[in-house]
Short mmCIF file of C-alpha atoms in Angstrom, two decimals:
data_model
loop_
_atom_site.label_atom_id
_atom_site.label_comp_id
_atom_site.label_asym_id
_atom_site.label_seq_id
_atom_site.Cartn_x
_atom_site.Cartn_y
_atom_site.Cartn_z
CA MET U 1 8.38 15.44 -7.93
CA ASN U 2 7.55 15.99 -4.24
CA LYS U 3 7.30 13.19 -1.69
CA VAL U 4 3.50 13.04 -1.47
CA LYS U 5 3.05 12.88 -5.26
CA PHE U 6 5.69 10.18 -5.49
CA LEU U 7 4.04 8.09 -2.79
CA LYS U 8 0.64 8.47 -4.43
CA LEU U 9 2.10 7.39 -7.77
CA LEU U 10 3.52 4.27 -6.21
CA SER U 11 0.22 3.49 -4.50
CA VAL U 12 -1.73 3.29 -7.76
CA GLY U 13 -3.30 -0.15 -8.00
CA GLU U 14 -3.18 -0.76 -4.27
CA SER U 15 -4.88 -4.13 -4.45
CA LEU U 16 -2.15 -5.42 -6.73
CA ASN U 17 0.72 -3.73 -4.98
CA PRO U 18 2.66 -5.82 -2.45
CA TRP U 19 4.45 -2.64 -1.44
CA MET U 20 1.24 -1.46 0.23
CA ASN U 21 1.09 -4.74 2.12
CA ARG U 22 4.63 -4.24 3.33
CA LEU U 23 3.53 -0.85 4.68
CA ASN U 24 0.44 -2.40 6.35
CA ALA U 25 -1.37 0.47 4.67
CA SER U 26 -4.89 -0.65 5.66
CA ARG U 27 -4.20 -1.62 9.29
CA GLU U 28 -5.93 0.16 12.16
CA ILE U 29 -5.32 -0.67 15.83
CA ALA U 30 -7.38 -0.72 19.00
CA PRO U 31 -5.88 1.24 21.89
CA VAL U 32 -4.01 -0.48 24.68
CA THR U 33 -3.27 1.89 27.54
CA LEU U 34 -0.86 1.75 30.45
CA PRO U 35 -1.98 3.44 33.69
CA ASN U 36 1.15 5.21 34.93
CA CYS U 37 2.66 7.05 31.95
CA ARG U 38 3.79 10.60 31.25
CA LEU U 39 5.45 12.34 28.33
CA ILE U 40 9.09 13.16 29.03
CA LYS U 41 9.74 16.86 29.33
CA GLY U 42 12.43 18.23 27.02
CA ILE U 43 12.21 15.55 24.36
CA GLU U 44 10.21 17.14 21.56
CA THR U 45 11.89 16.09 18.30
CA GLY U 46 12.21 12.33 18.51
CA SER U 47 13.73 9.61 20.64
CA GLU U 48 14.50 7.11 17.89
CA ASP U 49 16.60 4.71 19.94
CA ILE U 50 17.17 4.03 23.62
CA ASP U 51 19.84 1.94 25.32
CA ILE U 52 19.83 1.34 29.08
CA LEU U 53 22.95 0.41 31.05
CA PRO U 54 22.75 -2.31 33.73
CA ASN U 55 22.86 0.46 36.36
CA GLY U 56 19.71 2.15 35.02
CA LEU U 57 21.24 5.02 33.06
CA ALA U 58 19.32 5.37 29.79
CA PHE U 59 20.80 6.97 26.65
CA ILE U 60 18.30 8.42 24.17
CA SER U 61 19.04 9.58 20.61
CA SER U 62 16.95 12.54 19.44
CA GLY U 63 16.53 14.73 16.38
CA LEU U 64 16.77 12.19 13.55
CA LYS U 65 16.28 13.60 10.06
CA TYR U 66 15.48 10.62 7.82
CA PRO U 67 14.55 10.71 4.12
CA GLY U 68 10.80 10.59 3.59
CA ILE U 69 9.85 11.08 7.26
CA LYS U 70 8.88 14.39 8.82
CA SER U 71 11.10 16.26 11.28
CA LEU U 72 9.69 18.73 13.80
CA ALA U 73 12.97 20.66 13.83
CA PRO U 74 14.73 20.10 10.49
CA ASP U 75 17.39 22.75 11.15
CA LYS U 76 18.20 21.74 14.72
CA PRO U 77 21.19 19.42 15.32
CA GLY U 78 20.55 16.07 16.94
CA GLU U 79 21.07 15.38 20.63
CA ILE U 80 21.80 12.58 23.08
CA PHE U 81 19.82 12.63 26.32
CA LEU U 82 20.42 10.76 29.57
CA MET U 83 17.86 9.59 32.13
CA ASP U 84 18.65 7.99 35.47
CA LEU U 85 15.84 5.48 35.96
CA ASN U 86 16.82 4.97 39.60
CA GLU U 87 15.40 8.39 40.44
CA ASN U 88 11.85 8.67 41.76
CA ASP U 89 10.95 11.17 39.06
CA PRO U 90 13.55 10.71 36.31
CA ARG U 91 14.12 13.56 33.88
CA ALA U 92 15.95 13.82 30.57
CA VAL U 93 19.25 15.72 30.57
CA GLU U 94 21.07 16.61 27.35
CA LEU U 95 24.63 15.30 27.31
CA ARG U 96 27.36 17.76 26.42
CA ILE U 97 29.57 16.59 23.53
CA SER U 98 33.29 17.37 23.50
CA ARG U 99 34.80 20.13 21.37
CA GLY U 100 36.01 19.22 17.92
CA PHE U 101 32.97 17.12 17.03
CA ASP U 102 30.78 18.51 14.23
CA LEU U 103 27.59 19.19 16.17
CA ALA U 104 25.97 21.16 13.34
CA SER U 105 25.57 18.04 11.18
CA PHE U 106 24.86 15.61 14.05
CA ASN U 107 21.94 13.40 12.95
CA PRO U 108 21.79 10.45 15.39
CA HIS U 109 19.92 7.24 14.61
CA GLY U 110 20.52 3.86 16.30
CA ILE U 111 22.71 3.64 19.43
CA SER U 112 24.42 0.95 21.50
CA THR U 113 26.56 0.88 24.64
CA TYR U 114 29.52 -1.23 25.67
CA VAL U 115 31.03 -1.38 29.18
CA ASP U 116 34.60 -2.70 29.42
CA THR U 117 36.19 -4.56 32.33
CA TYR U 118 37.30 -1.26 33.89
CA GLY U 119 33.78 0.15 33.87
CA THR U 120 34.40 2.54 30.98
CA VAL U 121 31.18 3.19 29.06
CA TYR U 122 31.42 3.48 25.29
CA LEU U 123 28.48 4.84 23.30
CA PHE U 124 28.19 3.95 19.61
CA VAL U 125 25.94 6.29 17.62
CA VAL U 126 24.80 5.82 14.03
CA ASN U 127 25.09 9.26 12.46
CA HIS U 128 23.85 10.66 9.13
CA PRO U 129 25.78 13.87 8.52
CA HIS U 130 24.66 15.33 5.18
CA GLN U 131 22.60 12.12 4.63
CA LYS U 132 25.71 9.92 4.71
CA SER U 133 26.32 7.08 7.19
CA THR U 134 29.00 7.03 9.87
CA VAL U 135 29.35 5.46 13.29
CA GLU U 136 30.50 7.81 16.02
CA LEU U 137 32.31 6.37 19.04
CA PHE U 138 32.07 8.27 22.32
CA LYS U 139 33.25 7.71 25.89
CA PHE U 140 30.68 8.61 28.54
CA VAL U 141 31.93 10.72 31.45
CA GLU U 142 29.31 10.42 34.18
CA ALA U 143 30.92 13.00 36.47
CA ASP U 144 29.92 15.88 34.21
CA ASN U 145 27.27 14.25 31.99
CA SER U 146 29.37 14.50 28.86
CA LEU U 147 30.42 12.49 25.85
CA VAL U 148 34.03 12.55 24.66
CA HIS U 149 34.24 11.88 20.94
CA LEU U 150 36.88 9.23 20.23
CA LYS U 151 36.57 8.60 16.51
CA THR U 152 34.38 8.51 13.41
CA ILE U 153 34.05 5.18 11.62
CA ARG U 154 33.38 5.09 7.88
CA HIS U 155 33.48 2.14 5.52
CA ASP U 156 32.26 1.28 2.04
CA LEU U 157 30.09 -1.51 3.49
CA LEU U 158 28.41 0.88 5.94
CA THR U 159 26.24 2.56 3.33
CA SER U 160 22.81 3.10 4.88
CA VAL U 161 23.20 2.24 8.53
CA ASN U 162 20.11 2.08 10.70
CA ASP U 163 21.02 0.37 13.97
CA ILE U 164 24.02 -1.06 15.75
CA VAL U 165 24.89 -3.45 18.57
CA ALA U 166 28.32 -3.14 20.17
CA MET U 167 30.49 -6.24 20.52
CA GLY U 168 33.56 -4.58 22.04
CA PRO U 169 35.12 -1.14 22.53
CA ASP U 170 35.61 -0.76 18.76
CA SER U 171 33.59 -3.57 17.14
CA PHE U 172 29.90 -3.99 16.32
CA TYR U 173 27.21 -5.44 14.11
CA ALA U 174 25.25 -2.90 12.05
CA THR U 175 22.18 -3.07 9.82
CA ASN U 176 21.97 -1.38 6.43
CA ASP U 177 18.27 -0.67 5.96
CA HIS U 178 18.61 0.03 2.22
CA TYR U 179 21.05 -0.67 -0.57
CA PHE U 180 20.59 2.86 -1.91
CA SER U 181 20.90 6.11 0.05
CA ASP U 182 19.15 8.39 -2.47
CA PHE U 183 15.52 9.04 -1.46
CA ILE U 184 13.89 8.14 -4.78
CA LEU U 185 16.03 5.03 -5.24
CA MET U 186 15.28 3.96 -1.67
CA PHE U 187 11.56 4.03 -2.35
CA LEU U 188 11.98 2.25 -5.67
CA GLU U 189 13.93 -0.40 -3.78
CA MET U 190 10.98 -0.86 -1.41
CA PHE U 191 8.38 -0.65 -4.18
CA LEU U 192 10.10 -3.35 -6.23
CA GLY U 193 10.55 -5.58 -3.19
CA LEU U 194 14.31 -5.83 -3.54
CA THR U 195 15.88 -7.80 -0.71
CA TRP U 196 19.27 -6.09 -0.84
CA SER U 197 19.46 -5.01 2.81
CA ASN U 198 22.07 -6.66 5.04
CA VAL U 199 23.98 -6.92 8.31
CA ILE U 200 27.66 -5.96 8.56
CA TYR U 201 30.25 -6.94 11.15
CA TYR U 202 32.86 -4.27 11.80
CA SER U 203 36.14 -4.35 13.69
CA PRO U 204 39.45 -2.56 13.01
CA GLU U 205 40.82 -5.88 11.74
CA GLU U 206 37.89 -7.09 9.63
CA VAL U 207 34.74 -5.77 7.99
CA LYS U 208 32.35 -8.15 6.26
CA GLU U 209 28.75 -8.91 5.38
CA VAL U 210 27.40 -11.56 7.76
CA ALA U 211 23.72 -11.72 6.80
CA ALA U 212 21.72 -10.60 3.75
CA GLY U 213 18.41 -10.93 1.96
CA PHE U 214 16.30 -8.52 4.03
CA TYR U 215 13.69 -6.10 2.71
CA SER U 216 14.92 -3.57 5.26
CA ALA U 217 17.07 -4.71 8.18
CA ASN U 218 16.32 -2.32 11.01
CA GLY U 219 16.75 -2.94 14.74
CA ILE U 220 19.49 -5.29 15.91
CA ASN U 221 20.38 -6.63 19.35
CA ILE U 222 21.96 -9.57 21.16
CA SER U 223 20.62 -12.16 23.60
CA PRO U 224 21.73 -11.96 27.25
CA ASP U 225 23.90 -15.07 26.84
CA ARG U 226 25.48 -13.39 23.77
CA LYS U 227 24.84 -16.48 21.62
CA TYR U 228 22.19 -15.04 19.32
CA ILE U 229 21.74 -11.87 17.29
CA TYR U 230 18.20 -10.62 16.67
CA VAL U 231 17.44 -8.63 13.51
CA ALA U 232 14.15 -6.84 12.77
CA ASP U 233 13.06 -6.60 9.13
CA VAL U 234 10.68 -3.66 9.25
CA PHE U 235 9.00 -4.21 5.87
CA ASP U 236 8.80 -8.00 6.18
CA HIS U 237 7.13 -7.65 9.60
CA ASN U 238 9.38 -10.15 11.34
CA VAL U 239 12.28 -10.79 13.69
CA HIS U 240 15.14 -13.06 12.62
CA VAL U 241 17.12 -15.10 15.13
CA MET U 242 20.74 -15.60 14.04
CA GLU U 243 23.35 -17.74 15.78
CA LYS U 244 26.64 -15.92 16.36
CA HIS U 245 29.85 -17.85 15.71
CA ALA U 246 33.42 -17.45 16.89
CA ASP U 247 34.41 -15.91 13.54
CA TRP U 248 31.54 -13.38 13.92
CA ASN U 249 29.57 -14.93 11.06
CA LEU U 250 25.84 -15.40 11.57
CA THR U 251 23.60 -18.32 10.59
CA HIS U 252 19.83 -18.22 10.47
CA VAL U 253 17.99 -20.12 13.22
CA LYS U 254 14.36 -19.04 12.87
CA THR U 255 12.05 -16.19 11.89
CA LEU U 256 9.11 -14.95 13.95
CA GLN U 257 6.39 -13.42 11.78
CA LEU U 258 4.35 -10.52 13.17
CA ASP U 259 1.57 -8.25 11.87
CA THR U 260 3.30 -4.90 12.33
CA LEU U 261 6.35 -2.97 11.13
CA VAL U 262 9.05 -3.83 13.66
CA ASP U 263 11.62 -1.14 14.41
CA ASN U 264 14.19 -1.24 17.24
CA LEU U 265 14.69 -4.25 19.51
CA SER U 266 15.52 -3.98 23.22
CA ILE U 267 16.38 -6.91 25.46
CA ASP U 268 15.43 -7.42 29.10
CA PRO U 269 18.79 -8.60 30.51
CA TYR U 270 17.10 -10.66 33.24
CA THR U 271 14.36 -12.47 31.32
CA GLY U 272 15.67 -12.30 27.75
CA ASP U 273 12.32 -10.87 26.60
CA ILE U 274 12.45 -8.76 23.44
CA TRP U 275 10.67 -5.40 23.58
CA ILE U 276 9.86 -3.81 20.23
CA GLY U 277 8.74 -0.35 19.18
CA CYS U 278 6.49 -0.84 16.15
CA HIS U 279 4.66 1.05 13.40
CA PRO U 280 1.17 -0.45 12.95
CA ASN U 281 0.69 1.35 9.63
CA GLY U 282 3.80 2.49 7.77
CA MET U 283 1.88 4.54 5.21
CA LYS U 284 0.78 6.95 7.94
CA LEU U 285 4.40 7.39 8.97
CA PHE U 286 5.39 8.50 5.46
CA TYR U 287 2.31 10.51 4.46
CA ASP U 288 2.46 13.13 7.24
CA ASP U 289 -1.31 13.75 7.35
CA PRO U 290 -2.35 15.72 10.49
CA GLU U 291 -5.81 14.15 10.21
CA ASN U 292 -4.39 10.62 10.10
CA LEU U 293 -1.50 10.45 12.53
CA PRO U 294 1.07 7.63 12.64
CA ALA U 295 0.22 5.25 15.47
CA SER U 296 2.42 3.62 18.09
CA GLU U 297 2.62 0.03 19.27
CA VAL U 298 4.80 -1.89 21.71
CA LEU U 299 5.20 -5.66 21.61
CA ARG U 300 6.92 -8.00 24.06
CA ILE U 301 8.21 -11.35 22.82
CA GLN U 302 8.87 -14.05 25.39
CA ASN U 303 10.79 -17.27 24.75
CA ILE U 304 11.57 -16.52 21.12
CA LEU U 305 13.66 -19.68 20.77
CA SER U 306 10.74 -21.91 21.80
CA GLU U 307 8.28 -23.59 19.46
CA GLU U 308 5.57 -21.09 20.44
CA PRO U 309 6.92 -17.71 21.51
CA ALA U 310 4.46 -15.53 23.40
CA VAL U 311 3.73 -12.17 21.72
CA THR U 312 1.92 -9.54 23.83
CA ARG U 313 0.72 -6.08 22.81
CA LEU U 314 1.45 -3.96 25.85
CA TYR U 315 0.79 -0.51 24.43
CA ALA U 316 -1.02 0.90 21.41
CA ASP U 317 -2.00 4.48 20.62
CA ASN U 318 -3.54 6.05 17.51
CA GLY U 319 -1.09 8.95 17.55
CA SER U 320 -3.09 11.19 19.87
CA VAL U 321 -0.45 10.73 22.59
CA LEU U 322 2.58 9.25 20.85
CA GLN U 323 3.34 9.22 17.12
CA GLY U 324 5.59 6.75 15.32
CA SER U 325 6.98 4.58 18.11
CA SER U 326 10.41 3.16 17.27
CA VAL U 327 11.72 1.64 20.50
CA ALA U 328 10.62 0.34 23.91
CA SER U 329 13.19 -0.32 26.64
CA ILE U 330 12.62 -1.77 30.11
CA TYR U 331 14.48 -1.39 33.41
CA GLU U 332 13.14 -2.81 36.68
CA GLY U 333 9.50 -2.14 35.90
CA LYS U 334 10.12 1.20 34.22
CA LEU U 335 9.40 1.45 30.50
CA LEU U 336 10.65 4.07 28.04
CA ILE U 337 8.92 4.33 24.65
CA GLY U 338 10.67 6.38 21.97
CA THR U 339 9.60 7.68 18.57
CA VAL U 340 11.17 8.51 15.23
CA PHE U 341 10.36 12.24 15.29
CA HIS U 342 7.85 12.89 18.10
CA ARG U 343 7.91 12.74 21.92
CA ALA U 344 8.92 10.00 24.39
CA LEU U 345 6.87 8.25 27.07
CA TYR U 346 7.89 7.12 30.56
CA CYS U 347 5.74 4.44 32.20
CA GLU U 348 5.86 2.63 35.52
CA LEU U 349 4.53 -0.89 35.10
#
């Protein structure tokens, strides 16, 4: 059974199907434009996640092949791009990856950086070689715009990894967006509303589940004071705030409900605002209909720990410019908006 037939089968009885509600299948959005934006040259096959260093260097993962979602270059290996946002007209440069790493099966997803006390930059990359899940650890060499591969991390608890936030040079939190990795079983998991998705803490000394009960845990990040972990549940349309403890366990603090499918979370290190790349209508993302393109939406959440957080829609597009937004990252008034499989947008606010 092909993907479209399977999706149509699941959508029978839409009015009675909570799965369609989780996809926001009937939602349409009004456009919200930003005045000073341009598509980034050279990024043509996705920009699923973006992480910006304090010095303005932005890492961008590109070329994700994900079950059920289209790819514009299914046979092309994934890439990591770099942009220096301090430049007047920043451009994307592909980073060279050291010999010995299997580039042919490189399928990058979520990314996170960690800078140690000596200034060494580590890049963690969620990878799906042959539709499996690994975490690749690289060291960034700025002098020649390269990544030195240090090691591949595999573990039985890292089954369907979506995103990652680094806690040290070899430790991190990671989200598993599904319990199953098989395409059909993944969609049955969503259709049945199983809340089997979770968050894992990994270090060389200890690996454990630290949060569970999500429809599909997706983006993950940490507050500037490093006290709280934020987790996006894409199919429950919300962001969870979790308190981080000395033993790395997490406890739930609050949940902020939204009206969109929330993907990756980026944090403004100065204000603590959360910037989110969102999918207004998840059905359009999966159906791949050229007459009904997947839209893009960017939200900013201010003061999430307060009684009344402020939620602002800063960008929305029906897919005519940008399809399937997955991340929005800010640096000193410069905004990067990435997508699952499409282009990337650079805006000056």
